[in-house]
Coordinates of C-alpha atoms in Angstrom, one line a residue:
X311 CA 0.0 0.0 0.0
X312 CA 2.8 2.7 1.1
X313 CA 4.5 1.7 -2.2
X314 CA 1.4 2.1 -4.6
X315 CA 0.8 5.8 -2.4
X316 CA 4.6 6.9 -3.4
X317 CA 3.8 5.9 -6.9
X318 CA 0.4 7.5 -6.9
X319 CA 2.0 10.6 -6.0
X320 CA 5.0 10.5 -7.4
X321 CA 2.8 10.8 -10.7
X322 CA 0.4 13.2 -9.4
X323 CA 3.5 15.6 -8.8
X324 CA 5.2 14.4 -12.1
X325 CA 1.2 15.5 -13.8
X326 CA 1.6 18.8 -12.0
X327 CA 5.0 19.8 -13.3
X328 CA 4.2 18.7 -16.8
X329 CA 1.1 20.9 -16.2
X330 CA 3.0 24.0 -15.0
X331 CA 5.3 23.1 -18.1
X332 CA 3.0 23.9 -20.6
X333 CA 1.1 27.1 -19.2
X334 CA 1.9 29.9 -20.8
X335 CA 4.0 32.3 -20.5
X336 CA 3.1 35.8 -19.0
X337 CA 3.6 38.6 -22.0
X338 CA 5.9 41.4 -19.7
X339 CA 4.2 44.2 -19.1
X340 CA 4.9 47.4 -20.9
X341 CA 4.6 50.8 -19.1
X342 CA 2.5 53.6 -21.7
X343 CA 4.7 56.0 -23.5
X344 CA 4.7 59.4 -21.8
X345 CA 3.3 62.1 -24.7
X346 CA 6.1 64.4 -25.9
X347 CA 5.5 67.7 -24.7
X348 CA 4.1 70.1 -26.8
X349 CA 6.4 73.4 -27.6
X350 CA 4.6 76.5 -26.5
X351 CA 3.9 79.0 -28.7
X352 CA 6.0 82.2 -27.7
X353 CA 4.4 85.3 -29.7
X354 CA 6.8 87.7 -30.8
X355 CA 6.0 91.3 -31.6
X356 CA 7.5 93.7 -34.2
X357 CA 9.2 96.6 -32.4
X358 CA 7.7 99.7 -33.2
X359 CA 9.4 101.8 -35.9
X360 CA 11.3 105.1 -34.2
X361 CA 9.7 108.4 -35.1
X362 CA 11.4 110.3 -37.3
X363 CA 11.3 114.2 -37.6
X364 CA 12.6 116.4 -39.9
X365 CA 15.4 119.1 -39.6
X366 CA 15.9 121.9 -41.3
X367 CA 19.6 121.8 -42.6
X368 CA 21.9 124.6 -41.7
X369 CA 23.8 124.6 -44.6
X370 CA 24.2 122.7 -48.1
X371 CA 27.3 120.5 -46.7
X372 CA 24.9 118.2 -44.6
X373 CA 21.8 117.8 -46.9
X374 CA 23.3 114.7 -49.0
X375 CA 25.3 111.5 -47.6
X376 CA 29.1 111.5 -48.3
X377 CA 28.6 108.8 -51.0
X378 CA 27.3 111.4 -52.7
X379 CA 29.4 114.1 -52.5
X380 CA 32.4 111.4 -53.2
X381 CA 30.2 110.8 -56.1
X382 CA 29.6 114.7 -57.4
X383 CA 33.6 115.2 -57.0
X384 CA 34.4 112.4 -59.8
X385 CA 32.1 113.9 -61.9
X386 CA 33.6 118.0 -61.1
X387 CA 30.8 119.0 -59.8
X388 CA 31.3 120.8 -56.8
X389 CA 28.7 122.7 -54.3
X390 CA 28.8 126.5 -55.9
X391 CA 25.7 128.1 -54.6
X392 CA 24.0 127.8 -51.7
X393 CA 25.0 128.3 -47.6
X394 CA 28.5 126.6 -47.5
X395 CA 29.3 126.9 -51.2
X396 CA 31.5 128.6 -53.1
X397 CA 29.4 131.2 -53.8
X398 CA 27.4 131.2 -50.8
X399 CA 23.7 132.7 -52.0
X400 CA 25.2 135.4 -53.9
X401 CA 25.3 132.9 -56.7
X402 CA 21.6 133.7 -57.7
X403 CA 20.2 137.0 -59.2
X404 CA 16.8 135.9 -57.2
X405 CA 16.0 134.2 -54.2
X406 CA 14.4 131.1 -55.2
X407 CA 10.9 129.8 -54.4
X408 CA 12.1 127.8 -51.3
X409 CA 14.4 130.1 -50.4
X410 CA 11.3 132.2 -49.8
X411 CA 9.8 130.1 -48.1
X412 CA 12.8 130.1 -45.9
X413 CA 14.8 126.9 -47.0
X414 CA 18.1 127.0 -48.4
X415 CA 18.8 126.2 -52.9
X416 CA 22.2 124.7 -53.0
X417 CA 23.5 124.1 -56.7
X418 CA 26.1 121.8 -57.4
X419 CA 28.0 122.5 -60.9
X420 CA 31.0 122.5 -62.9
X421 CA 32.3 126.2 -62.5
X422 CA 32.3 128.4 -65.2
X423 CA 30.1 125.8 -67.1
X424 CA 26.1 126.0 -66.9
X425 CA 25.3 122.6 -68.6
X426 CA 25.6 120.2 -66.2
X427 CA 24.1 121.8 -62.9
X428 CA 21.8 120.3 -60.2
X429 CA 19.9 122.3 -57.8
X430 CA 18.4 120.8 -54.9
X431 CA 16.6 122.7 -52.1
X432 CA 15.0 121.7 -48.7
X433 CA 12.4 124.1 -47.5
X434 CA 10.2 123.6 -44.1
X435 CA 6.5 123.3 -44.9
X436 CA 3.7 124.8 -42.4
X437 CA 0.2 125.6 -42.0
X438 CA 0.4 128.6 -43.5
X439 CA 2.9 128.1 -46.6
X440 CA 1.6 124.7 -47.7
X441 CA -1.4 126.0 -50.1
X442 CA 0.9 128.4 -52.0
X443 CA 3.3 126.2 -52.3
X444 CA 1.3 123.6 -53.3
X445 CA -1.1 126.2 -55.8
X446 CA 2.7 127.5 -57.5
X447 CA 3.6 123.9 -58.3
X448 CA 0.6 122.8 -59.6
X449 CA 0.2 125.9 -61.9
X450 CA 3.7 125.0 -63.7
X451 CA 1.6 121.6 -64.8
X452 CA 3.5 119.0 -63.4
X453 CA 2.5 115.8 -63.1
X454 CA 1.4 115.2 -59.7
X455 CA 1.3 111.7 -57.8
X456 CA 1.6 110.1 -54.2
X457 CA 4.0 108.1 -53.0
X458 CA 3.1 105.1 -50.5
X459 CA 4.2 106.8 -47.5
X460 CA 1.8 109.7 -48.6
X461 CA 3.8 112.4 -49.7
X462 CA 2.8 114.0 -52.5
X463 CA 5.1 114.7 -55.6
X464 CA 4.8 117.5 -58.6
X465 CA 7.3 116.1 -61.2
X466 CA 8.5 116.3 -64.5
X467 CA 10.5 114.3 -66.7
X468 CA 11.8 116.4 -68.9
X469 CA 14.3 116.0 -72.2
X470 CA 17.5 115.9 -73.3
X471 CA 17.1 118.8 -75.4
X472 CA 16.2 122.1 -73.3
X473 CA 13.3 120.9 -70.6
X474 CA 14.8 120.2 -67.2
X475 CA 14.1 117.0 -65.2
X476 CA 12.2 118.1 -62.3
X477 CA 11.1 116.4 -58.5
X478 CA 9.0 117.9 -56.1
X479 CA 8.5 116.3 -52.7
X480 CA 5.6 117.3 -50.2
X481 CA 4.9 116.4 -47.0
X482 CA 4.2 117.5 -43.6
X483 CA 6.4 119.2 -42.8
X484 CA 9.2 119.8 -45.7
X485 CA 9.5 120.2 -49.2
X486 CA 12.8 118.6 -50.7
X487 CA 12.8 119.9 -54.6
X488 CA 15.8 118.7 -57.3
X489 CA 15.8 120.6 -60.6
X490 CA 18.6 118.7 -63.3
X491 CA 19.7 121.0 -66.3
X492 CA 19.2 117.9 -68.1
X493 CA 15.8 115.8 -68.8
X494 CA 15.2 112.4 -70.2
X495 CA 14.8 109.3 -68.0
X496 CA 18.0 108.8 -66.9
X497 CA 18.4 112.6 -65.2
X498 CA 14.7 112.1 -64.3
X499 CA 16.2 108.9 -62.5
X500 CA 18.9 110.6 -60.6
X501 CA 16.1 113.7 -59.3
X502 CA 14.1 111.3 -57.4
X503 CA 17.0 109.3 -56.3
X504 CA 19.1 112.5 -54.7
X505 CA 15.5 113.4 -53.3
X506 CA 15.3 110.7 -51.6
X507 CA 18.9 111.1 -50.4
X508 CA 18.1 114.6 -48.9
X509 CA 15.3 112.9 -47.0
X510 CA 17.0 110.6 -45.6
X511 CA 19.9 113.1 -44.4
X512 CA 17.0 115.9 -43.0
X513 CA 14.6 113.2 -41.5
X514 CA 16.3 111.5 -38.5

């Protein structure tokens, strides 16, 4: 009897580990992924552009950058008339329109030769001067347009022959005027260009 119990459970322990054998095997468990943090969206703002006024020059020797002046002496043309010319105002017979309207007319020339002369003027603008200024150009029938900062312009192109290339700028508070001997495109060209040099030297 004791030796068919020790065989009886010898095979019930045998049918137990055969059993545990074949169950299967637990998958390991996997913690979740943690989400990748989202980047917050930092919003950046434009810094405000710095007000610019303008200034009425003191002289002719500061209304155009030194480029330009480096640019005028390789071509002879030096500042003649004007405040800080060679001349000073007693270049011209009569005052000139924005000299009247108590700006400075600065002429940059060869000397002793009247073809190829420039005359730019700066000329403070107020309340009171603006309409005449403004009625006097538009009676000489120039073309008149805006630009997209909103000043407005009384122009002229001009020609080659004996009709001057001529740019008018108004705003506010200035008027910036370049008057080339020559017309055609090309001079046209250069008057709006030096205009907007002289703006840039009497706005800061």
């Amino acid at each position: 009897m004791i030796a068919q119990r020790l065989l009886v459970g010898t095979a019930v322990l045998v049918l137990i580990g055969g059993l545990a054998a074949c169950a299967p095997e637990s998958e390991p468990v996997t913690e979740p992924e943690a989400p990748e943090p989202t980047p917050t969206a930092v919003e950046t703002t434009e810094p405000e552009p710095e007000p610019v006024f303008f200034t009425m020059p003191a002289d002719c020797t500061t209304i155009l950058p030194q480029s330009r002046l480096d640019a005028f002496a390789e071509q002879n043309l030096e500042l003649l008339g004007g405040p800080g010319g060679v001349y000073g105002d007693e270049y011209f017979f009569d005052p000139t329109p924005e000299q009247l309207a108590g700006g400075i007319s600065c002429v940059y020339a060869e000397d002793g030769v009247d073809l190829s002369s420039l005359l730019i003027s700066v000329a403070p603008i107020t309340a009171a001067n603006r309409a005449g200024i403004v009625n006097d150009l538009t009676a000489q029938g120039l073309n008149e347009a805006t630009t997209d900062d909103g000043a407005v312009t009384y122009s002229q192109q001009g020609d080659e022959g004996v009709v001057p290339a001529i740019y008018n700028v108004i705003t506010d508070d200035s008027w910036i005027s370049v008057i080339s001997t020559f017309g055609g495109e090309v001079f046209y060209n250069e008057a709006v260009t030096l205009a907007t040099e002289v703006a840039g030297e009497v706005y800061q």
